[in-house]
Amino acid sequence: MDQNNTPHPNVPNDTAVMTVKDWIITFLILAIPIVGLVMIFVWAFGDGNKNRKHFMQAYLWLMLICFIIMIPLVFFITKNLPAAAMQQHNFGQPAYEAPMNNMPSEKFDANSLPEQDSSADNMLEQESEAASEVPEEVPENAEAAQ
């Protein structure tokens, strides 16, 4: 029989060695979003197993150190990165204005357009003549046509 899993009669329960099953249950509880955060504080500052208590206190210290390191890093990124990205990729302008940078700055003048080809006018006249040649009376059924 494994003597590590059975508590010794003279050893208090809060210093007993935690089994793998106990640690798996602990990590599953920590994985629950809000419950896990609350349980970190409960286990770190409450009464219970000393092994779990010391682990949660160390976990809180590491979280605090990471938080202190991340604050200046986040401020640096949010301050400098968007401006550099906007300069590099020409952000900040609407997409429809970007192609117009190569156009001359003069205003549009309808008189400066080249004259239209007269073939388009001829096509319109031919279409209207062809439409006028179609007979206006169309029989409603086949018997009236015969």
PDB file of C-alpha atoms in Angstrom:
ATOM      1  CA  MET A   1       0.000   0.000   0.000  1.00  0.00           C
ATOM      2  CA  ASP A   2       1.251   3.497  -0.855  1.00  0.00           C
ATOM      3  CA  GLN A   3       2.015   5.333   2.353  1.00  0.00           C
ATOM      4  CA  ASN A   4       2.075   8.808   0.688  1.00  0.00           C
ATOM      5  CA  ASN A   5      -1.654   8.717  -0.051  1.00  0.00           C
ATOM      6  CA  THR A   6      -2.724   7.697   3.425  1.00  0.00           C
ATOM      7  CA  PRO A   7      -2.438  10.437   6.012  1.00  0.00           C
ATOM      8  CA  HIS A   8      -0.218   9.723   8.933  1.00  0.00           C
ATOM      9  CA  PRO A   9      -2.045   9.897  12.263  1.00  0.00           C
ATOM     10  CA  ASN A  10       0.383  12.497  13.628  1.00  0.00           C
ATOM     11  CA  VAL A  11       0.432  14.702  10.477  1.00  0.00           C
ATOM     12  CA  PRO A  12      -2.298  17.359  10.173  1.00  0.00           C
ATOM     13  CA  ASN A  13      -4.480  17.165   7.068  1.00  0.00           C
ATOM     14  CA  ASP A  14      -3.474  20.620   5.793  1.00  0.00           C
ATOM     15  CA  THR A  15       0.145  19.475   5.246  1.00  0.00           C
ATOM     16  CA  ALA A  16      -0.670  16.138   3.584  1.00  0.00           C
ATOM     17  CA  VAL A  17       0.864  15.541   0.185  1.00  0.00           C
ATOM     18  CA  MET A  18      -1.595  16.304  -2.608  1.00  0.00           C
ATOM     19  CA  THR A  19      -2.201  13.456  -5.036  1.00  0.00           C
ATOM     20  CA  VAL A  20      -2.277  13.730  -8.791  1.00  0.00           C
ATOM     21  CA  LYS A  21      -6.064  13.519  -8.614  1.00  0.00           C
ATOM     22  CA  ASP A  22      -6.126  16.523  -6.241  1.00  0.00           C
ATOM     23  CA  TRP A  23      -3.932  18.555  -8.597  1.00  0.00           C
ATOM     24  CA  ILE A  24      -6.058  17.646 -11.649  1.00  0.00           C
ATOM     25  CA  ILE A  25      -9.197  18.770  -9.810  1.00  0.00           C
ATOM     26  CA  THR A  26      -7.394  21.971  -8.789  1.00  0.00           C
ATOM     27  CA  PHE A  27      -6.368  22.756 -12.375  1.00  0.00           C
ATOM     28  CA  LEU A  28      -9.846  21.984 -13.710  1.00  0.00           C
ATOM     29  CA  ILE A  29     -11.343  24.424 -11.203  1.00  0.00           C
ATOM     30  CA  LEU A  30      -8.748  27.051 -12.211  1.00  0.00           C
ATOM     31  CA  ALA A  31      -9.773  26.630 -15.851  1.00  0.00           C
ATOM     32  CA  ILE A  32     -13.300  27.920 -15.155  1.00  0.00           C
ATOM     33  CA  PRO A  33     -13.114  31.638 -16.050  1.00  0.00           C
ATOM     34  CA  ILE A  34     -14.479  33.602 -13.068  1.00  0.00           C
ATOM     35  CA  VAL A  35     -14.591  30.745 -10.569  1.00  0.00           C
ATOM     36  CA  GLY A  36     -10.910  29.994 -11.142  1.00  0.00           C
ATOM     37  CA  LEU A  37      -9.868  33.575 -10.385  1.00  0.00           C
ATOM     38  CA  VAL A  38     -11.909  33.605  -7.177  1.00  0.00           C
ATOM     39  CA  MET A  39     -10.523  30.229  -6.126  1.00  0.00           C
ATOM     40  CA  ILE A  40      -6.942  31.434  -6.560  1.00  0.00           C
ATOM     41  CA  PHE A  41      -7.555  34.015  -3.831  1.00  0.00           C
ATOM     42  CA  VAL A  42      -9.522  31.574  -1.651  1.00  0.00           C
ATOM     43  CA  TRP A  43      -6.778  28.959  -1.787  1.00  0.00           C
ATOM     44  CA  ALA A  44      -3.944  31.517  -1.445  1.00  0.00           C
ATOM     45  CA  PHE A  45      -5.302  33.280   1.654  1.00  0.00           C
ATOM     46  CA  GLY A  46      -7.674  30.758   3.209  1.00  0.00           C
ATOM     47  CA  ASP A  47      -7.166  27.737   5.372  1.00  0.00           C
ATOM     48  CA  GLY A  48      -6.510  24.504   3.551  1.00  0.00           C
ATOM     49  CA  ASN A  49      -3.708  22.404   2.214  1.00  0.00           C
ATOM     50  CA  LYS A  50      -0.372  24.182   2.663  1.00  0.00           C
ATOM     51  CA  ASN A  51       0.982  22.866  -0.662  1.00  0.00           C
ATOM     52  CA  ARG A  52      -1.944  24.340  -2.603  1.00  0.00           C
ATOM     53  CA  LYS A  53      -1.767  27.549  -0.546  1.00  0.00           C
ATOM     54  CA  HIS A  54       1.918  28.122  -1.325  1.00  0.00           C
ATOM     55  CA  PHE A  55       1.380  27.261  -4.989  1.00  0.00           C
ATOM     56  CA  MET A  56      -1.449  29.803  -5.303  1.00  0.00           C
ATOM     57  CA  GLN A  57       0.582  32.492  -3.534  1.00  0.00           C
ATOM     58  CA  ALA A  58       3.460  31.902  -5.950  1.00  0.00           C
ATOM     59  CA  TYR A  59       0.950  32.018  -8.822  1.00  0.00           C
ATOM     60  CA  LEU A  60      -0.365  35.385  -7.620  1.00  0.00           C
ATOM     61  CA  TRP A  61       3.175  36.780  -7.391  1.00  0.00           C
ATOM     62  CA  LEU A  62       3.898  35.689 -10.957  1.00  0.00           C
ATOM     63  CA  MET A  63       0.631  37.223 -12.163  1.00  0.00           C
ATOM     64  CA  LEU A  64       1.549  40.501 -10.438  1.00  0.00           C
ATOM     65  CA  ILE A  65       5.023  40.550 -12.003  1.00  0.00           C
ATOM     66  CA  CYS A  66       3.617  39.839 -15.472  1.00  0.00           C
ATOM     67  CA  PHE A  67       0.984  42.537 -15.008  1.00  0.00           C
ATOM     68  CA  ILE A  68       3.636  45.090 -14.006  1.00  0.00           C
ATOM     69  CA  ILE A  69       5.753  44.195 -17.039  1.00  0.00           C
ATOM     70  CA  MET A  70       2.778  44.288 -19.431  1.00  0.00           C
ATOM     71  CA  ILE A  71       1.455  47.755 -18.503  1.00  0.00           C
ATOM     72  CA  PRO A  72       4.350  49.770 -20.022  1.00  0.00           C
ATOM     73  CA  LEU A  73       4.540  47.380 -22.958  1.00  0.00           C
ATOM     74  CA  VAL A  74       0.858  47.829 -23.799  1.00  0.00           C
ATOM     75  CA  PHE A  75       1.113  51.617 -23.525  1.00  0.00           C
ATOM     76  CA  PHE A  76       4.184  51.625 -25.782  1.00  0.00           C
ATOM     77  CA  ILE A  77       2.461  49.473 -28.414  1.00  0.00           C
ATOM     78  CA  THR A  78      -0.810  51.412 -28.385  1.00  0.00           C
ATOM     79  CA  LYS A  79       1.035  54.734 -28.583  1.00  0.00           C
ATOM     80  CA  ASN A  80       3.591  53.972 -31.305  1.00  0.00           C
ATOM     81  CA  LEU A  81       2.376  51.093 -33.415  1.00  0.00           C
ATOM     82  CA  PRO A  82      -0.828  52.569 -34.898  1.00  0.00           C
ATOM     83  CA  ALA A  83       0.940  55.753 -36.013  1.00  0.00           C
ATOM     84  CA  ALA A  84       3.749  53.803 -37.650  1.00  0.00           C
ATOM     85  CA  ALA A  85       1.281  51.444 -39.331  1.00  0.00           C
ATOM     86  CA  MET A  86      -0.800  54.340 -40.636  1.00  0.00           C
ATOM     87  CA  GLN A  87       2.281  56.042 -42.090  1.00  0.00           C
ATOM     88  CA  GLN A  88       3.620  52.904 -43.693  1.00  0.00           C
ATOM     89  CA  HIS A  89       0.369  51.680 -45.233  1.00  0.00           C
ATOM     90  CA  ASN A  90      -1.233  55.051 -46.006  1.00  0.00           C
ATOM     91  CA  PHE A  91      -4.087  54.427 -43.608  1.00  0.00           C
ATOM     92  CA  GLY A  92      -6.186  57.342 -42.515  1.00  0.00           C
ATOM     93  CA  GLN A  93      -7.394  58.140 -46.033  1.00  0.00           C
ATOM     94  CA  PRO A  94     -10.581  56.704 -47.433  1.00  0.00           C
ATOM     95  CA  ALA A  95      -9.924  54.027 -50.033  1.00  0.00           C
ATOM     96  CA  TYR A  96     -11.602  55.984 -52.824  1.00  0.00           C
ATOM     97  CA  GLU A  97      -9.166  58.902 -52.456  1.00  0.00           C
ATOM     98  CA  ALA A  98      -5.984  56.860 -52.767  1.00  0.00           C
ATOM     99  CA  PRO A  99      -6.116  56.381 -56.585  1.00  0.00           C
ATOM    100  CA  MET A 100      -6.847  60.073 -57.162  1.00  0.00           C
ATOM    101  CA  ASN A 101      -3.423  61.157 -55.912  1.00  0.00           C
ATOM    102  CA  ASN A 102      -2.046  60.837 -59.468  1.00  0.00           C
ATOM    103  CA  MET A 103      -4.773  62.958 -61.066  1.00  0.00           C
ATOM    104  CA  PRO A 104      -4.092  66.593 -61.958  1.00  0.00           C
ATOM    105  CA  SER A 105      -5.363  69.106 -59.477  1.00  0.00           C
ATOM    106  CA  GLU A 106      -7.346  71.075 -62.093  1.00  0.00           C
ATOM    107  CA  LYS A 107     -11.101  71.046 -61.902  1.00  0.00           C
ATOM    108  CA  PHE A 108     -13.110  68.955 -64.318  1.00  0.00           C
ATOM    109  CA  ASP A 109     -14.151  70.877 -67.438  1.00  0.00           C
ATOM    110  CA  ALA A 110     -16.782  69.379 -69.748  1.00  0.00           C
ATOM    111  CA  ASN A 111     -15.563  71.527 -72.659  1.00  0.00           C
ATOM    112  CA  SER A 112     -12.140  69.885 -72.557  1.00  0.00           C
ATOM    113  CA  LEU A 113     -13.549  66.460 -73.435  1.00  0.00           C
ATOM    114  CA  PRO A 114     -12.837  65.184 -76.959  1.00  0.00           C
ATOM    115  CA  GLU A 115     -15.750  65.381 -79.352  1.00  0.00           C
ATOM    116  CA  GLN A 116     -17.935  62.334 -79.650  1.00  0.00           C
ATOM    117  CA  ASP A 117     -17.682  60.098 -82.642  1.00  0.00           C
ATOM    118  CA  SER A 118     -20.636  60.527 -84.978  1.00  0.00           C
ATOM    119  CA  SER A 119     -20.932  56.754 -85.425  1.00  0.00           C
ATOM    120  CA  ALA A 120     -22.855  56.587 -82.147  1.00  0.00           C
ATOM    121  CA  ASP A 121     -25.393  59.078 -83.504  1.00  0.00           C
ATOM    122  CA  ASN A 122     -25.673  57.048 -86.725  1.00  0.00           C
ATOM    123  CA  MET A 123     -26.363  53.901 -84.755  1.00  0.00           C
ATOM    124  CA  LEU A 124     -29.200  55.594 -82.857  1.00  0.00           C
ATOM    125  CA  GLU A 125     -30.744  56.794 -86.147  1.00  0.00           C
ATOM    126  CA  GLN A 126     -30.508  53.303 -87.655  1.00  0.00           C
ATOM    127  CA  GLU A 127     -32.178  51.766 -84.621  1.00  0.00           C
ATOM    128  CA  SER A 128     -35.053  54.251 -84.759  1.00  0.00           C
ATOM    129  CA  GLU A 129     -35.557  53.629 -88.520  1.00  0.00           C
ATOM    130  CA  ALA A 130     -35.614  49.876 -87.969  1.00  0.00           C
ATOM    131  CA  ALA A 131     -38.177  50.277 -85.207  1.00  0.00           C
ATOM    132  CA  SER A 132     -40.418  52.366 -87.464  1.00  0.00           C
ATOM    133  CA  GLU A 133     -40.398  49.666 -90.173  1.00  0.00           C
ATOM    134  CA  VAL A 134     -41.991  47.102 -87.843  1.00  0.00           C
ATOM    135  CA  PRO A 135     -45.741  46.843 -88.546  1.00  0.00           C
ATOM    136  CA  GLU A 136     -47.799  48.356 -85.788  1.00  0.00           C
ATOM    137  CA  GLU A 137     -50.590  45.774 -85.911  1.00  0.00           C
ATOM    138  CA  VAL A 138     -49.674  42.502 -84.341  1.00  0.00           C
ATOM    139  CA  PRO A 139     -52.343  39.786 -84.355  1.00  0.00           C
ATOM    140  CA  GLU A 140     -53.416  38.627 -80.945  1.00  0.00           C
ATOM    141  CA  ASN A 141     -53.744  34.985 -81.894  1.00  0.00           C
ATOM    142  CA  ALA A 142     -52.752  32.727 -84.746  1.00  0.00           C
ATOM    143  CA  GLU A 143     -56.288  32.562 -86.339  1.00  0.00           C
ATOM    144  CA  ALA A 144     -56.430  36.307 -86.820  1.00  0.00           C
ATOM    145  CA  ALA A 145     -53.077  36.218 -88.612  1.00  0.00           C
ATOM    146  CA  GLN A 146     -54.396  33.763 -91.272  1.00  0.00           C
TER     147      GLN A 146
END
